[in-house]
Amino acid sequence: MPVRLTEIRIHGVGGTPPEALLGDPTPVQVAGDRLAGFFRTSDTAGRHREAYSWGGLTSRARSRALWTLLIPSMLMNMAGWMGRLPEVDAAAEAARAPTTRAFRVAARLTALALTLVASALVLMLTVDVLAYQCWGQDACVAAGPWATS
């Protein structure tokens, strides 16, 4: 049985609906919820066509967009799961198991490192703006939310 491919289409910030993204008026939601999910259309030319619709994640309160801070970790974690092909015979999978496990561990450690670096960057920018640039000026200190009346 040949390995089937999955083509994933992701819309941009315009919020294109899955129907337009896949060119199918009736895609089926295969994962996710009403805010974000994967939609699949009929298979063509030996490939699954799926669309990831994420428009609901940023169309509500501004605080809902904070999930984007997790993108580096999320992408690296997805890379860790890409090392296994779904339709490989058991003997080949057993022979690859130690390598696959090592790859997944390395990918997850890299994801953790990327998340820590992104967090440290946010912290450094906050400290730079607040402590270095603002607190040295009397007008800025008096106008900030930390000011006492």
PDB file of C-alpha atoms in Angstrom:
ATOM      1  CA  MET A   1       0.000   0.000   0.000  1.00  0.00           C
ATOM      2  CA  PRO A   2       1.569   3.327  -1.001  1.00  0.00           C
ATOM      3  CA  VAL A   3       2.135   6.044   1.530  1.00  0.00           C
ATOM      4  CA  ARG A   4      -0.560   8.703   1.201  1.00  0.00           C
ATOM      5  CA  LEU A   5       0.294  12.380   1.437  1.00  0.00           C
ATOM      6  CA  THR A   6      -1.648  15.035   3.290  1.00  0.00           C
ATOM      7  CA  GLU A   7      -1.646  18.555   1.894  1.00  0.00           C
ATOM      8  CA  ILE A   8      -2.411  21.079   4.641  1.00  0.00           C
ATOM      9  CA  ARG A   9      -3.593  24.546   3.686  1.00  0.00           C
ATOM     10  CA  ILE A  10      -3.597  27.298   6.305  1.00  0.00           C
ATOM     11  CA  HIS A  11      -5.303  30.619   5.765  1.00  0.00           C
ATOM     12  CA  GLY A  12      -3.641  33.929   6.480  1.00  0.00           C
ATOM     13  CA  VAL A  13      -4.829  36.730   8.716  1.00  0.00           C
ATOM     14  CA  GLY A  14      -7.831  37.436   6.498  1.00  0.00           C
ATOM     15  CA  GLY A  15      -9.724  34.460   7.929  1.00  0.00           C
ATOM     16  CA  THR A  16     -10.563  32.663   4.693  1.00  0.00           C
ATOM     17  CA  PRO A  17     -13.223  30.019   5.405  1.00  0.00           C
ATOM     18  CA  PRO A  18     -12.329  26.348   4.853  1.00  0.00           C
ATOM     19  CA  GLU A  19     -14.823  26.096   1.977  1.00  0.00           C
ATOM     20  CA  ALA A  20     -12.940  28.710  -0.046  1.00  0.00           C
ATOM     21  CA  LEU A  21      -9.535  27.423   0.991  1.00  0.00           C
ATOM     22  CA  LEU A  22     -10.274  23.888  -0.202  1.00  0.00           C
ATOM     23  CA  GLY A  23     -12.503  24.817  -3.141  1.00  0.00           C
ATOM     24  CA  ASP A  24     -15.225  22.503  -1.805  1.00  0.00           C
ATOM     25  CA  PRO A  25     -18.625  23.733  -0.576  1.00  0.00           C
ATOM     26  CA  THR A  26     -18.960  20.957   2.019  1.00  0.00           C
ATOM     27  CA  PRO A  27     -15.687  20.134   3.803  1.00  0.00           C
ATOM     28  CA  VAL A  28     -15.887  17.844   6.834  1.00  0.00           C
ATOM     29  CA  GLN A  29     -14.364  18.910  10.159  1.00  0.00           C
ATOM     30  CA  VAL A  30     -12.054  16.095  11.301  1.00  0.00           C
ATOM     31  CA  ALA A  31     -10.484  17.734  14.383  1.00  0.00           C
ATOM     32  CA  GLY A  32     -10.810  20.811  16.536  1.00  0.00           C
ATOM     33  CA  ASP A  33     -13.788  22.828  17.705  1.00  0.00           C
ATOM     34  CA  ARG A  34     -15.803  25.893  16.653  1.00  0.00           C
ATOM     35  CA  LEU A  35     -12.809  28.231  17.180  1.00  0.00           C
ATOM     36  CA  ALA A  36     -10.161  26.337  15.213  1.00  0.00           C
ATOM     37  CA  GLY A  37      -9.950  23.004  13.499  1.00  0.00           C
ATOM     38  CA  PHE A  38      -8.936  20.814  10.597  1.00  0.00           C
ATOM     39  CA  PHE A  39     -11.325  20.407   7.685  1.00  0.00           C
ATOM     40  CA  ARG A  40     -10.947  17.709   5.017  1.00  0.00           C
ATOM     41  CA  THR A  41     -12.312  17.454   1.516  1.00  0.00           C
ATOM     42  CA  SER A  42     -12.469  14.428  -0.757  1.00  0.00           C
ATOM     43  CA  ASP A  43      -9.157  12.832  -1.684  1.00  0.00           C
ATOM     44  CA  THR A  44      -7.653  13.762  -5.047  1.00  0.00           C
ATOM     45  CA  ALA A  45      -4.696  12.209  -6.848  1.00  0.00           C
ATOM     46  CA  GLY A  46      -3.674  10.021  -3.896  1.00  0.00           C
ATOM     47  CA  ARG A  47      -3.515  12.875  -1.411  1.00  0.00           C
ATOM     48  CA  HIS A  48      -5.640  14.137   1.444  1.00  0.00           C
ATOM     49  CA  ARG A  49      -6.414  17.841   1.265  1.00  0.00           C
ATOM     50  CA  GLU A  50      -6.972  19.498   4.613  1.00  0.00           C
ATOM     51  CA  ALA A  51      -7.371  23.085   5.752  1.00  0.00           C
ATOM     52  CA  TYR A  52      -6.534  24.458   9.176  1.00  0.00           C
ATOM     53  CA  SER A  53      -8.905  27.250  10.098  1.00  0.00           C
ATOM     54  CA  TRP A  54      -7.712  29.321  13.072  1.00  0.00           C
ATOM     55  CA  GLY A  55      -9.662  32.555  12.626  1.00  0.00           C
ATOM     56  CA  GLY A  56     -11.656  32.041  15.837  1.00  0.00           C
ATOM     57  CA  LEU A  57      -8.519  32.107  17.951  1.00  0.00           C
ATOM     58  CA  THR A  58      -7.932  35.814  17.345  1.00  0.00           C
ATOM     59  CA  SER A  59     -11.408  37.138  16.566  1.00  0.00           C
ATOM     60  CA  ARG A  60     -12.474  37.585  20.192  1.00  0.00           C
ATOM     61  CA  ALA A  61     -10.795  39.326  23.121  1.00  0.00           C
ATOM     62  CA  ARG A  62      -7.230  40.532  22.619  1.00  0.00           C
ATOM     63  CA  SER A  63      -5.988  38.245  25.371  1.00  0.00           C
ATOM     64  CA  ARG A  64      -6.962  35.226  23.224  1.00  0.00           C
ATOM     65  CA  ALA A  65      -4.090  36.090  20.867  1.00  0.00           C
ATOM     66  CA  LEU A  66      -1.560  35.219  23.584  1.00  0.00           C
ATOM     67  CA  TRP A  67      -1.526  31.637  22.279  1.00  0.00           C
ATOM     68  CA  THR A  68       0.790  32.890  19.531  1.00  0.00           C
ATOM     69  CA  LEU A  69       3.582  33.008  22.115  1.00  0.00           C
ATOM     70  CA  LEU A  70       3.506  29.197  22.025  1.00  0.00           C
ATOM     71  CA  ILE A  71       4.107  28.936  18.273  1.00  0.00           C
ATOM     72  CA  PRO A  72       7.855  28.128  18.488  1.00  0.00           C
ATOM     73  CA  SER A  73       7.224  25.304  20.929  1.00  0.00           C
ATOM     74  CA  MET A  74       4.199  24.084  18.986  1.00  0.00           C
ATOM     75  CA  LEU A  75       6.033  23.906  15.659  1.00  0.00           C
ATOM     76  CA  MET A  76       9.018  22.110  17.154  1.00  0.00           C
ATOM     77  CA  ASN A  77       6.740  19.629  18.913  1.00  0.00           C
ATOM     78  CA  MET A  78       5.016  18.949  15.593  1.00  0.00           C
ATOM     79  CA  ALA A  79       8.434  18.317  14.049  1.00  0.00           C
ATOM     80  CA  GLY A  80       9.040  15.672  16.701  1.00  0.00           C
ATOM     81  CA  TRP A  81       5.970  13.755  15.562  1.00  0.00           C
ATOM     82  CA  MET A  82       6.916  13.956  11.884  1.00  0.00           C
ATOM     83  CA  GLY A  83       9.606  11.276  12.260  1.00  0.00           C
ATOM     84  CA  ARG A  84       7.153   8.361  11.997  1.00  0.00           C
ATOM     85  CA  LEU A  85       5.457   7.295   8.796  1.00  0.00           C
ATOM     86  CA  PRO A  86       2.017   5.799   9.431  1.00  0.00           C
ATOM     87  CA  GLU A  87       2.133   2.865   7.013  1.00  0.00           C
ATOM     88  CA  VAL A  88       5.557   1.289   7.587  1.00  0.00           C
ATOM     89  CA  ASP A  89       5.819  -2.420   8.331  1.00  0.00           C
ATOM     90  CA  ALA A  90       6.464  -3.482  11.936  1.00  0.00           C
ATOM     91  CA  ALA A  91      10.035  -4.733  11.324  1.00  0.00           C
ATOM     92  CA  ALA A  92      11.167  -1.461   9.761  1.00  0.00           C
ATOM     93  CA  GLU A  93       9.479   0.502  12.557  1.00  0.00           C
ATOM     94  CA  ALA A  94      11.210  -1.598  15.243  1.00  0.00           C
ATOM     95  CA  ALA A  95      14.581  -1.028  13.572  1.00  0.00           C
ATOM     96  CA  ARG A  96      13.998   2.728  13.485  1.00  0.00           C
ATOM     97  CA  ALA A  97      12.562   2.993  17.023  1.00  0.00           C
ATOM     98  CA  PRO A  98      15.758   4.140  18.859  1.00  0.00           C
ATOM     99  CA  THR A  99      16.532   6.730  16.179  1.00  0.00           C
ATOM    100  CA  THR A 100      12.948   7.967  16.147  1.00  0.00           C
ATOM    101  CA  ARG A 101      12.888   8.240  19.936  1.00  0.00           C
ATOM    102  CA  ALA A 102      16.174  10.164  19.946  1.00  0.00           C
ATOM    103  CA  PHE A 103      14.874  12.512  17.241  1.00  0.00           C
ATOM    104  CA  ARG A 104      11.685  13.203  19.221  1.00  0.00           C
ATOM    105  CA  VAL A 105      13.634  13.898  22.413  1.00  0.00           C
ATOM    106  CA  ALA A 106      15.972  16.256  20.565  1.00  0.00           C
ATOM    107  CA  ALA A 107      13.032  18.039  18.906  1.00  0.00           C
ATOM    108  CA  ARG A 108      11.237  18.507  22.234  1.00  0.00           C
ATOM    109  CA  LEU A 109      14.363  19.802  23.940  1.00  0.00           C
ATOM    110  CA  THR A 110      14.826  22.244  21.076  1.00  0.00           C
ATOM    111  CA  ALA A 111      11.186  23.318  21.459  1.00  0.00           C
ATOM    112  CA  LEU A 112      11.752  23.911  25.159  1.00  0.00           C
ATOM    113  CA  ALA A 113      14.883  25.939  24.419  1.00  0.00           C
ATOM    114  CA  LEU A 114      13.017  28.050  21.831  1.00  0.00           C
ATOM    115  CA  THR A 115      10.214  28.718  24.306  1.00  0.00           C
ATOM    116  CA  LEU A 116      12.680  29.732  27.012  1.00  0.00           C
ATOM    117  CA  VAL A 117      14.526  32.032  24.627  1.00  0.00           C
ATOM    118  CA  ALA A 118      11.254  33.658  23.534  1.00  0.00           C
ATOM    119  CA  SER A 119      10.233  34.124  27.182  1.00  0.00           C
ATOM    120  CA  ALA A 120      13.630  35.607  28.034  1.00  0.00           C
ATOM    121  CA  LEU A 121      13.325  37.999  25.089  1.00  0.00           C
ATOM    122  CA  VAL A 122       9.941  39.250  26.313  1.00  0.00           C
ATOM    123  CA  LEU A 123      11.349  39.659  29.813  1.00  0.00           C
ATOM    124  CA  MET A 124      14.410  41.569  28.578  1.00  0.00           C
ATOM    125  CA  LEU A 125      12.285  43.926  26.465  1.00  0.00           C
ATOM    126  CA  THR A 126       9.957  44.571  29.406  1.00  0.00           C
ATOM    127  CA  VAL A 127      12.835  45.293  31.760  1.00  0.00           C
ATOM    128  CA  ASP A 128      14.478  47.526  29.160  1.00  0.00           C
ATOM    129  CA  VAL A 129      11.379  49.620  28.574  1.00  0.00           C
ATOM    130  CA  LEU A 130      10.243  49.859  32.191  1.00  0.00           C
ATOM    131  CA  ALA A 131      13.418  49.901  34.235  1.00  0.00           C
ATOM    132  CA  TYR A 132      15.953  51.478  31.942  1.00  0.00           C
ATOM    133  CA  GLN A 133      14.021  53.842  29.704  1.00  0.00           C
ATOM    134  CA  CYS A 134      10.986  54.827  31.786  1.00  0.00           C
ATOM    135  CA  TRP A 135      12.035  54.810  35.422  1.00  0.00           C
ATOM    136  CA  GLY A 136      14.836  57.224  34.748  1.00  0.00           C
ATOM    137  CA  GLN A 137      12.319  59.953  33.837  1.00  0.00           C
ATOM    138  CA  ASP A 138      10.138  61.567  36.484  1.00  0.00           C
ATOM    139  CA  ALA A 139       7.220  62.181  34.097  1.00  0.00           C
ATOM    140  CA  CYS A 140       7.084  58.532  33.029  1.00  0.00           C
ATOM    141  CA  VAL A 141       7.249  57.248  36.608  1.00  0.00           C
ATOM    142  CA  ALA A 142       4.449  59.584  37.690  1.00  0.00           C
ATOM    143  CA  ALA A 143       2.181  58.593  34.763  1.00  0.00           C
ATOM    144  CA  GLY A 144       2.582  54.788  35.020  1.00  0.00           C
ATOM    145  CA  PRO A 145       0.110  52.362  36.606  1.00  0.00           C
ATOM    146  CA  TRP A 146       2.528  51.866  39.515  1.00  0.00           C
ATOM    147  CA  ALA A 147       2.343  55.526  40.527  1.00  0.00           C
ATOM    148  CA  THR A 148       0.876  56.268  43.947  1.00  0.00           C
ATOM    149  CA  SER A 149      -1.436  59.202  44.387  1.00  0.00           C
TER     150      SER A 149
END
